[in-house]
Short mmCIF file of C-alpha atoms in Angstrom, two decimals:
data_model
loop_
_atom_site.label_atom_id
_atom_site.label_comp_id
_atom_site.label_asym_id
_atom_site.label_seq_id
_atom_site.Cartn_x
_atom_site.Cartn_y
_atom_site.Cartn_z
CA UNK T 1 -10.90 17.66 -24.17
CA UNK T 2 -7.69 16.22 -24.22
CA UNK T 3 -5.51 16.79 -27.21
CA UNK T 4 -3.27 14.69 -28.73
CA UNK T 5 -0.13 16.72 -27.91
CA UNK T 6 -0.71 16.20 -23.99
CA UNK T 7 -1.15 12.91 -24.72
CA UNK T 8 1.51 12.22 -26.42
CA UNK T 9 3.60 14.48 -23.91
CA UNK T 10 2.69 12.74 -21.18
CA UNK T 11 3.57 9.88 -22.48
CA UNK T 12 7.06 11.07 -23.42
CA UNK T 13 7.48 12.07 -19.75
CA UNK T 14 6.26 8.39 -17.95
CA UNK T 15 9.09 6.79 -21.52
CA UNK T 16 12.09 9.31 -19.96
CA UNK T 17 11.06 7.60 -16.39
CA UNK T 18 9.76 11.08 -14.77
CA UNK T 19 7.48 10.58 -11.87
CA UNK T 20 3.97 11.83 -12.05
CA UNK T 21 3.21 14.24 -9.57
CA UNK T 22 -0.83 15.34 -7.93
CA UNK T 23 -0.91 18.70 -9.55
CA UNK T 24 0.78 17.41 -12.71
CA UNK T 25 -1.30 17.49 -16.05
CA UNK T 26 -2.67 13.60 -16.49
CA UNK T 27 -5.10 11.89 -18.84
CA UNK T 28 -8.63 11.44 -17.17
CA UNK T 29 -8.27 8.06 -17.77
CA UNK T 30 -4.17 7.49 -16.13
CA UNK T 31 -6.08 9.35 -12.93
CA UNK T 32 -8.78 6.76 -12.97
CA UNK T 33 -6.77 3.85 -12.96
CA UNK T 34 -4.55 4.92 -10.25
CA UNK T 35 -7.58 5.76 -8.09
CA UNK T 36 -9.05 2.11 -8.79
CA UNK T 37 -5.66 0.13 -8.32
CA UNK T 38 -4.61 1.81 -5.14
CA UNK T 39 -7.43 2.35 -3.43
CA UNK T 40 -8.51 -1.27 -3.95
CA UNK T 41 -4.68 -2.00 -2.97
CA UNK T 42 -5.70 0.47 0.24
CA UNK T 43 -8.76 -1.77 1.14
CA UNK T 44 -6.67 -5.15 0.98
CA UNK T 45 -4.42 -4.12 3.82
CA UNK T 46 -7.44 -2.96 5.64
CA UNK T 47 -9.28 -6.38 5.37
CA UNK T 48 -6.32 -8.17 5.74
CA UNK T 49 -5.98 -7.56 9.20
CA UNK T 50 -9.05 -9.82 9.31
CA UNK T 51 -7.90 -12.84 9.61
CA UNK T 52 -5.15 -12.91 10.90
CA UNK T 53 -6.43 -10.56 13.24
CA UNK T 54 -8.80 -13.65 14.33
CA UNK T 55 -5.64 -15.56 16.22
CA UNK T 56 -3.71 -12.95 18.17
CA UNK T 57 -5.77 -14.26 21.54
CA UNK T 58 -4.80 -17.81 20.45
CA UNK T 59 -1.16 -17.40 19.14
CA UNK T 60 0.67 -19.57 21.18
CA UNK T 61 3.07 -17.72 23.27
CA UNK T 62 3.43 -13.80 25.04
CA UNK T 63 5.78 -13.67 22.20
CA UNK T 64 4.22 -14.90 19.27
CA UNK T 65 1.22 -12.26 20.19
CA UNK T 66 3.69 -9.53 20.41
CA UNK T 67 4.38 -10.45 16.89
CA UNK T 68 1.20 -10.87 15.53
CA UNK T 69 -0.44 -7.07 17.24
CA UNK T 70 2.89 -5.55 15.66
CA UNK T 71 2.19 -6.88 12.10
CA UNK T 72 -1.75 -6.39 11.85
CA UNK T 73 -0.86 -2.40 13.42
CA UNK T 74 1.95 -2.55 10.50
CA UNK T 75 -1.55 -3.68 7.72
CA UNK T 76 -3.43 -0.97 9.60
CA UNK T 77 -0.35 1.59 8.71
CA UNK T 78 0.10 0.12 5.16
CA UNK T 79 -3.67 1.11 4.24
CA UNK T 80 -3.49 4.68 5.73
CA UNK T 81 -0.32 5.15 4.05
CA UNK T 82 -2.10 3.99 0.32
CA UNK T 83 -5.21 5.91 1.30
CA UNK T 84 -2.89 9.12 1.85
CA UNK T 85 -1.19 8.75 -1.43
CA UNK T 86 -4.65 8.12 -3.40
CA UNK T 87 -6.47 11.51 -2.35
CA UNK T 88 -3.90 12.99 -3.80
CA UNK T 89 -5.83 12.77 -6.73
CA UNK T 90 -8.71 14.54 -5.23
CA UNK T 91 -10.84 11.76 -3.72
CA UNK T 92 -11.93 11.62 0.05
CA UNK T 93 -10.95 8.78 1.96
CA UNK T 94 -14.81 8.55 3.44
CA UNK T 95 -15.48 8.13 -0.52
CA UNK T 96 -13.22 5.48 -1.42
CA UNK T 97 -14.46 3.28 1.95
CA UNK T 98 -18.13 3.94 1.22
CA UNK T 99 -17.27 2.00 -2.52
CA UNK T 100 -15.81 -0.66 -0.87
CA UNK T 101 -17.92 -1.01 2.18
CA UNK T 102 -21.40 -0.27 0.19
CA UNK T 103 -20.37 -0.34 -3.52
CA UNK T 104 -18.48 -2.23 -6.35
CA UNK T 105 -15.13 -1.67 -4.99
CA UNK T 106 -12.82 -4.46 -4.72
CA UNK T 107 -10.18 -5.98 -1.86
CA UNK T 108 -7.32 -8.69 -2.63
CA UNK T 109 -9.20 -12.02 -2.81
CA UNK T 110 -7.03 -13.82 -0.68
CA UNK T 111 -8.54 -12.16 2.28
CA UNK T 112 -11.69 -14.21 1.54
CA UNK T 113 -10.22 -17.41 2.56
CA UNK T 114 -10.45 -18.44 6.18
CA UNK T 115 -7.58 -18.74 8.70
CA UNK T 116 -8.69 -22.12 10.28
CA UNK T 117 -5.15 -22.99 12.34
CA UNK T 118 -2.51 -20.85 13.90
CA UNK T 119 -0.67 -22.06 11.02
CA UNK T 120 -2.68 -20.50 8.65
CA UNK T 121 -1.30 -17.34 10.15
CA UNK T 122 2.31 -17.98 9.69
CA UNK T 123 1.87 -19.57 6.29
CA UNK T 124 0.35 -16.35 5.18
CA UNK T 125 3.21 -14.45 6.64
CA UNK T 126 5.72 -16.63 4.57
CA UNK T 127 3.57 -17.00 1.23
CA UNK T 128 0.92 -14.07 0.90
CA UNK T 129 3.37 -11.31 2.32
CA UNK T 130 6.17 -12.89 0.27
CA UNK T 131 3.77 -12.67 -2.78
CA UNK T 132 3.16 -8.63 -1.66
CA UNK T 133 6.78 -7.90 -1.47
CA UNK T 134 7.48 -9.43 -5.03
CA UNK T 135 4.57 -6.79 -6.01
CA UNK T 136 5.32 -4.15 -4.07
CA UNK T 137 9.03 -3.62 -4.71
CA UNK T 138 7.83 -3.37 -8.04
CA UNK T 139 4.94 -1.03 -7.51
CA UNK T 140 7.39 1.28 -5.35
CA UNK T 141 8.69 2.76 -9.15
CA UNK T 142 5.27 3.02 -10.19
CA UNK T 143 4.80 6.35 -12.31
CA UNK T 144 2.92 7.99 -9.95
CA UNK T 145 5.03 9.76 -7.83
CA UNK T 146 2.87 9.66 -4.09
CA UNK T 147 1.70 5.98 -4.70
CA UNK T 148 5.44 4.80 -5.54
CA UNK T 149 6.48 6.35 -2.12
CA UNK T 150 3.58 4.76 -0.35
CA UNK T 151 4.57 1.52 -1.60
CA UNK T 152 8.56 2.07 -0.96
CA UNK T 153 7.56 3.06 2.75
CA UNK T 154 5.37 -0.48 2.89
CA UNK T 155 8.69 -2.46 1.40
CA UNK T 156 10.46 -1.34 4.34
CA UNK T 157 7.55 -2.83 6.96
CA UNK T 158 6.77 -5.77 4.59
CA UNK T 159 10.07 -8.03 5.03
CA UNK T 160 9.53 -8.51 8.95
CA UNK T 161 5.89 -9.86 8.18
CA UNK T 162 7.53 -12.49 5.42
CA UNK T 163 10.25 -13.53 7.83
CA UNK T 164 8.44 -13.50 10.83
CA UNK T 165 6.02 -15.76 8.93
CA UNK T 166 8.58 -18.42 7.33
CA UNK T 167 10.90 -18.04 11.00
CA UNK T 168 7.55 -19.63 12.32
CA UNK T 169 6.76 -22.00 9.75
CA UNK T 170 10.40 -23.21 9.74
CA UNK T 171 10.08 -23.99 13.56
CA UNK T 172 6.29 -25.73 12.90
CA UNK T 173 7.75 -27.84 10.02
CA UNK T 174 10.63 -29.48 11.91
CA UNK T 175 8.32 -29.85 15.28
CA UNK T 176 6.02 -32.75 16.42
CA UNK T 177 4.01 -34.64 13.99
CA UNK T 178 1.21 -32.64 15.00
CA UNK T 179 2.77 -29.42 13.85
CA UNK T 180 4.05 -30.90 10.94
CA UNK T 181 0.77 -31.88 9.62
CA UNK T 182 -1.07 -28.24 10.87
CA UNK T 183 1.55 -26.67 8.55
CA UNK T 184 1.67 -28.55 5.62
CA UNK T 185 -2.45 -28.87 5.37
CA UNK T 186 -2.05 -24.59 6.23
CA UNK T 187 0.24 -24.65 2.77
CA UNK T 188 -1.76 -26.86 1.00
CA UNK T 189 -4.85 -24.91 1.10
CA UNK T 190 -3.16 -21.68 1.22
CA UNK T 191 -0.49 -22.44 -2.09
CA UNK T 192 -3.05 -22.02 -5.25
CA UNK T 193 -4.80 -18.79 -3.72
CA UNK T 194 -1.69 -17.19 -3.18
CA UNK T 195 -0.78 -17.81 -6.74
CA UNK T 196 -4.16 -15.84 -7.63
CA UNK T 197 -2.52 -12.87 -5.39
CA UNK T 198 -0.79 -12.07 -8.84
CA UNK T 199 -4.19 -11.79 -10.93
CA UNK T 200 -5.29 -13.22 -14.25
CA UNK T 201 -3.12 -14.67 -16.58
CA UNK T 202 -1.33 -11.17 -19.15
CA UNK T 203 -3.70 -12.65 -21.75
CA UNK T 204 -6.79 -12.31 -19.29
CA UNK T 205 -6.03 -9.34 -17.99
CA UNK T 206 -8.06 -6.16 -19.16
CA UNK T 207 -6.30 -3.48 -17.56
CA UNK T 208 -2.72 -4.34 -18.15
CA UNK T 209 -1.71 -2.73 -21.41
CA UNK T 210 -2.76 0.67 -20.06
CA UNK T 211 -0.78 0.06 -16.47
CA UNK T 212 2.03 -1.25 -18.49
CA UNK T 213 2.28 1.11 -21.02
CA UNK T 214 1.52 4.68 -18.28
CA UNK T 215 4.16 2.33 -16.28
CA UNK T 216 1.81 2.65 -12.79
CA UNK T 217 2.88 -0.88 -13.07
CA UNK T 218 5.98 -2.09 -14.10
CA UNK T 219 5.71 -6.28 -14.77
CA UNK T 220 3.09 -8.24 -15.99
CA UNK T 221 1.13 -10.86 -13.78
CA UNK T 222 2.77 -13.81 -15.05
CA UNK T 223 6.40 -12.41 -14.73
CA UNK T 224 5.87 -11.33 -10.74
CA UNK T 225 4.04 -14.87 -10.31
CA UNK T 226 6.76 -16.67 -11.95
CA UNK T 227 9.58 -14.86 -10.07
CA UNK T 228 7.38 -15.83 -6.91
CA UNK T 229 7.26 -19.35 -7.66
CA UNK T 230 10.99 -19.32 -8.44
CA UNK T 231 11.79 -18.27 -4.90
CA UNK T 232 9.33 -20.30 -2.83
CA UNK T 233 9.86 -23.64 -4.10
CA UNK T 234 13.24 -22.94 -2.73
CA UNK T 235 12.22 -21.81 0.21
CA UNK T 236 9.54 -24.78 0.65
CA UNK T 237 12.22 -27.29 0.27
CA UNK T 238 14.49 -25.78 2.62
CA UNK T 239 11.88 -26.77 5.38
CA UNK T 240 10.70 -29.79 4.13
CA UNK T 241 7.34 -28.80 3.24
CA UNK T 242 5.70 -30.14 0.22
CA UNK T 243 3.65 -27.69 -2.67
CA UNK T 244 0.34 -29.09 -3.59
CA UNK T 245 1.47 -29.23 -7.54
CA UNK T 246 2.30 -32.09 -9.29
CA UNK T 247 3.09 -30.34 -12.03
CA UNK T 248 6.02 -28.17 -10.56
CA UNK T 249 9.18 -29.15 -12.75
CA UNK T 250 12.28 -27.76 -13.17
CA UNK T 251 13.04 -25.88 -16.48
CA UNK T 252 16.91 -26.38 -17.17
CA UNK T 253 15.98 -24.40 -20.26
CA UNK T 254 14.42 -21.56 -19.30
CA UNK T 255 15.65 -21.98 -15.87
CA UNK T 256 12.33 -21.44 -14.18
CA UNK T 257 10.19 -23.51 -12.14
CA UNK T 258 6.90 -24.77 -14.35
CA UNK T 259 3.81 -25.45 -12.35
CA UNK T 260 0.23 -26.43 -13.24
CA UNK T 261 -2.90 -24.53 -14.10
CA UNK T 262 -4.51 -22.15 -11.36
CA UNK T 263 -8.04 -23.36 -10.77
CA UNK T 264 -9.51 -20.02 -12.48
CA UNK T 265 -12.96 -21.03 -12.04
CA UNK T 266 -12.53 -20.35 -7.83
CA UNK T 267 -10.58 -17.38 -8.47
CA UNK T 268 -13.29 -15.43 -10.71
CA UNK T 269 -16.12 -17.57 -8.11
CA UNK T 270 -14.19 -15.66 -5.26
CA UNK T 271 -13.39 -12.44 -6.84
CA UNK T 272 -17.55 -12.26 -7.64
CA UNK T 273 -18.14 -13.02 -4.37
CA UNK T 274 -18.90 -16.68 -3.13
CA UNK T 275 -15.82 -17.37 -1.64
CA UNK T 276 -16.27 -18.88 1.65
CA UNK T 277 -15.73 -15.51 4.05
CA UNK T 278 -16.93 -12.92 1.57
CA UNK T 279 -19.76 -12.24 3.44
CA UNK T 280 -18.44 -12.43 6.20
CA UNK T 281 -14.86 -9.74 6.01
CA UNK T 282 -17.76 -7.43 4.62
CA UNK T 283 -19.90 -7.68 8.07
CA UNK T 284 -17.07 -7.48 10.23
CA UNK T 285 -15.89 -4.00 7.97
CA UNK T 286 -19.35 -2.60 7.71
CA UNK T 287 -20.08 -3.91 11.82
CA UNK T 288 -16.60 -1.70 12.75
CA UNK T 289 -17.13 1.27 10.45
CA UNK T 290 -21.14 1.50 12.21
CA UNK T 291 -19.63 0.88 15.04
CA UNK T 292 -17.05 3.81 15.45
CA UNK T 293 -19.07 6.33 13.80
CA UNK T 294 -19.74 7.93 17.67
CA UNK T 295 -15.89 8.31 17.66
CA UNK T 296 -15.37 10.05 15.04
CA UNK T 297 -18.48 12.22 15.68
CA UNK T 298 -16.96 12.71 19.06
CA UNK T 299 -13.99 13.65 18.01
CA UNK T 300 -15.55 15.99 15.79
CA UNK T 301 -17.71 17.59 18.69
CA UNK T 302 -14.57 18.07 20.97
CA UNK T 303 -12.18 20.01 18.47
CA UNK T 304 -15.66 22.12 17.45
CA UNK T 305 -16.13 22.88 20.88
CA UNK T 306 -12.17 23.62 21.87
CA UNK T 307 -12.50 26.29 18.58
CA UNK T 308 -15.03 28.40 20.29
CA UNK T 309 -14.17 28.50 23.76
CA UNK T 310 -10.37 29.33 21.71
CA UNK T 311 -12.13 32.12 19.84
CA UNK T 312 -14.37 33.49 22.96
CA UNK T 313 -10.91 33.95 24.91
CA UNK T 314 -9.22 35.67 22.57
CA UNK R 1 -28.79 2.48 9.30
CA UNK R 2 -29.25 2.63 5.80
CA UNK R 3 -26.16 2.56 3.25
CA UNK R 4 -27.50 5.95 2.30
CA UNK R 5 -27.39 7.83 5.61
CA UNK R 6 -24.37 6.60 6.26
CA UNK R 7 -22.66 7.65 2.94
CA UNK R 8 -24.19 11.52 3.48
CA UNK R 9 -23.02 11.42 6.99
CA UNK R 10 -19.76 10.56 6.20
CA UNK R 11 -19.59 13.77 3.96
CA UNK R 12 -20.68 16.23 6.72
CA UNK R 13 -18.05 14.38 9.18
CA UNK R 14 -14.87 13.99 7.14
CA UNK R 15 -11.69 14.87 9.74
CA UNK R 16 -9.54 17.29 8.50
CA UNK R 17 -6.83 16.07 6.39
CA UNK R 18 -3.27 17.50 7.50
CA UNK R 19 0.11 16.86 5.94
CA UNK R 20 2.57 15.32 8.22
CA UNK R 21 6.55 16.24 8.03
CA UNK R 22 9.26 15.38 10.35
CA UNK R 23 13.00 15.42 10.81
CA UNK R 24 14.76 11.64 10.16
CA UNK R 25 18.18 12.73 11.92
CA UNK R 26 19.20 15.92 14.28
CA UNK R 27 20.82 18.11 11.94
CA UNK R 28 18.67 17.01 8.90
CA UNK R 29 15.77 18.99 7.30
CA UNK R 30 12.21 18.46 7.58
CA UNK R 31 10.53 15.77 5.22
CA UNK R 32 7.00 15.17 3.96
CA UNK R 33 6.20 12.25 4.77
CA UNK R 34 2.21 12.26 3.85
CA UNK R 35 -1.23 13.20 5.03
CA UNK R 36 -3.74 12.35 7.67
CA UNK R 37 -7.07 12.56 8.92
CA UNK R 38 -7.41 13.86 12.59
CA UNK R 39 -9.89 16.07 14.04
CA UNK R 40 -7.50 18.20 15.78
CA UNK R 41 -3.89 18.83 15.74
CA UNK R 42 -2.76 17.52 19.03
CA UNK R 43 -4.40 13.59 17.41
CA UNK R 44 -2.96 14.64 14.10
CA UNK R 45 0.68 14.89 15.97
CA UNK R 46 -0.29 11.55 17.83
CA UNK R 47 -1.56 10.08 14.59
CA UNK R 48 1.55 11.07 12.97
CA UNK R 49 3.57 9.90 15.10
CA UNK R 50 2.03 6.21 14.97
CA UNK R 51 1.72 6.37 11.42
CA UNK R 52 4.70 7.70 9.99
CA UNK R 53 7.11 7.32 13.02
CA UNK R 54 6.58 4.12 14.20
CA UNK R 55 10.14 2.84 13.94
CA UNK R 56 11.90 6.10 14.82
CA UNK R 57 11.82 7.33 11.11
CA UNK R 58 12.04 10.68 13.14
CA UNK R 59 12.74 12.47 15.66
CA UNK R 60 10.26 15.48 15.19
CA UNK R 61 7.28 16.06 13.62
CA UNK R 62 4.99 18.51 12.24
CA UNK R 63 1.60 18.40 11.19
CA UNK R 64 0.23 20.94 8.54
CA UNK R 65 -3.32 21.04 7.69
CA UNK R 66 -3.45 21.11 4.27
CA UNK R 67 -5.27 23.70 3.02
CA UNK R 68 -2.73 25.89 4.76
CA UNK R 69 -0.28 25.24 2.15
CA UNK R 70 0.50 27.44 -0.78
CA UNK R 71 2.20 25.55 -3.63
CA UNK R 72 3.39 26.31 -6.62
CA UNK R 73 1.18 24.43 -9.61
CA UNK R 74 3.23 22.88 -13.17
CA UNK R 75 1.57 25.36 -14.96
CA UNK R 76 3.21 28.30 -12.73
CA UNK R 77 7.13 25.95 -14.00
CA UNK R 78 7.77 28.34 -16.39
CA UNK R 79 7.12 31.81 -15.98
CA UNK R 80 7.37 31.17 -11.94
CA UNK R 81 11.18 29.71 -11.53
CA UNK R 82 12.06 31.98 -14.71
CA UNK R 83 14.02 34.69 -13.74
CA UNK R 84 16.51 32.21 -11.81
CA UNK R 85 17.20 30.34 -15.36
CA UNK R 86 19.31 32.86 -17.40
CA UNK R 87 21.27 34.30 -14.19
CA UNK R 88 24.72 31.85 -14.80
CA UNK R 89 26.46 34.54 -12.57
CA UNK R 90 24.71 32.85 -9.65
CA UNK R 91 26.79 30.29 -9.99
CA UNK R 92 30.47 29.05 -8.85
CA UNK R 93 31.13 27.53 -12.18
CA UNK R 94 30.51 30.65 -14.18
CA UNK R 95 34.12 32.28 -12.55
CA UNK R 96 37.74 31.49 -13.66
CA UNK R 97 40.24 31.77 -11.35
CA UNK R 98 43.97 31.05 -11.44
CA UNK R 99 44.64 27.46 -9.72
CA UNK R 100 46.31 27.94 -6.23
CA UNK R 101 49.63 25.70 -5.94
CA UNK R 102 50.91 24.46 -2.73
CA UNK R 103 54.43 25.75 -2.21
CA UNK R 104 56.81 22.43 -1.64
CA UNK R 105 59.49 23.27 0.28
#
């Protein structure tokens, strides 16, 4: 049972901004909520390799390809690294793939839109791994000391994938016609569900006051969407490209950038599971993790056997 | 195969899980860096090294599995690190000594 006075200790510990270590006492609850928001944070940069996995054969140039292996190998990296910091807590990683893979556990919706151009791919280097950065430089003074590493190690990683991205959309957006238009139509479909990156509105948003308050995170939806909006329209006029929101104005008051309502009803639609590649990232996972099971029952079989003829030497 | 299966299967078959340290500099000390799973420790070194070295973060590595380590737990804080806390002797600070002047000349 947990008493009041370890509550209220721990609690004194997150307010004087100590980090939170494995073996440190923590409220059942603080442990659940870490487990839930970074593994799910785990699984996102595990399906995201997905789809923009889909155009390294097609990206354009030797280069370009280069560029595109490096940065999925990076999302690969990115999930080990969360998956790492989570069992601290005394999960198995088999576990915490089995929930996603065969259970209730979520991914980043994002993921469950389809890359239909090339330019898809470099838009979601510019906007969706923008959108991550703004998150994760926040995350990476999370409370919980492992998980705030694991997200200060992905900061490092995550501004090559954001340049990389705008570098190339840049170049697309001041090209033929042709380019032009692939672009634009990549940001137009691509602008509103990056927005949704952030999550519900604060006043929609179940889980907040308890991640706010235990600090595992430190800003509320709205503000990290707002400060993301503040630097992309910015960045979107810089290359001529247009956002697909009539509503964005400039606040002289405030001295943010308003835009319009996020189409909610496709964001919870998407998040239950009728977006259009649900079913479809959860094959391909399920197809590769089937798949590979001989490896890592191989792999298994080698190091038993390398034991014993070890121990029958010696 | 049938969701199941699979799930018990992956409980018999977990890889090991190993912590992973290295060295960022020549001269510095060894970091930790974070865990793994590998089934043996010549793939946990590779795996390390493609993992948590991929941009030269360091220039040696060593791989741990992690039930090998002993560590001390929060509960241990007190009574554990103790005898080190009331010991001021230990220290530089806790000695006065006159204040050397250079001779000008």
């Amino acid at each position: 049972m947990e008493t009041q006075q370890q509550l209220d200790d721990f609690q004194a510990r997150i307010d004087a901004g100590e980090k939170i270590e494995p073996k440190d006492w923590m409220p059942e609850r603080y442990r659940e909520q870490i487990i839930r928001m970074g593994s799910q944070h785990a699984h996102s940069e595990i399906v995201g390799m997905l789809p923009e996995g889909n155009w390294i054969s097609r990206a354009p140039s030797l280069k370009r390809k280069l560029v595109l292996l490096a940065k999925v190998q990076d999302e690969a990296g990115h999930g080990l690294y969360l998956y790492s910091a989570i069992e601290t807590l005394g999960v198995r990683r088999s576990e915490l793939i089995d929930q996603y893979l065969y259970g209730n556990a979520k991914y980043s919706s994002i993921f469950n839109y389809p890359t239909l151009s090339y330019a898809d791919v470099c838009v979601i280097g510019w906007l969706v791994d923008g959108a991550a950065i703004v998150n994760q430089t926040k995350l990476a003074h999370s409370s919980y000391g492992p998980y705030a590493r694991a997200n200060l190690r992905i900061c490092k990683e995550e501004s090559f994938h954001k340049k990389q991205g705008y570098e190339m959309v840049a170049k697309l957006a001041e090209g033929t016609p042709a380019q032009r238009k692939m672009v634009q139509s990549a940001v137009d479909r691509f602008w509103w569900p990056t927005l949704m990156m952030f999550g519900p509105n604060d006043s929609n948003s179940p889980n907040s006051a308890e991640l706010l308050k235990w600090q595992v995170k430190l800003n509320t939806n709205d503000e990290l969407r707002q400060h993301f909006v503040d630097r992309v329209v910015m960045e979107a006029e810089a290359v001529g490209l247009t956002l697909p929101d009539p509503d964005l104005k400039f606040n002289d008051e405030t001295g943010h950038w308003e835009f319009g309502e996020i189409p909610w009803d496709e964001f919870w639609d998407v998040v239950k599971g009728n977006g259009v590649m649900n079913r479809e990232r959860m094959k391909s996972r399920r197809k590769a993790h089937e798949d590979g099971a001989w490896v890592r029952e191989a792999a298994q079989a080698y190091a038993r056997k390398k034991n014993l003829s070890r121990e029958k030497a010696s | 195969m049938t969701k199941s299966k699979l799930m018990s299967e992956n409980n018999e078959k977990d890889w090991p899980l190993w912590e992973v340290f290295y060295q960022p500099k020549n001269g510095k000390p060894y970091e930790h860096a974070g865990s793994l799973h590998a089934s043996d420790a010549e793939n946990a070194l590779q795996n390390a090294r493609d993992v948590y070295a991929r941009r030269n973060e360091g220039i040696g590595i060593w791989v741990v599995p992690s039930d090998q380590i002993t560590a001390s737990t929060p509960e241990d804080m007190g009574s554990f690190f103790d005898p080190a806390s009331d010991k001021p002797y230990r220290h530089p600070q806790f000695y006065s000594v006159p204040r050397a002047v250079k001779k000008r000349s």
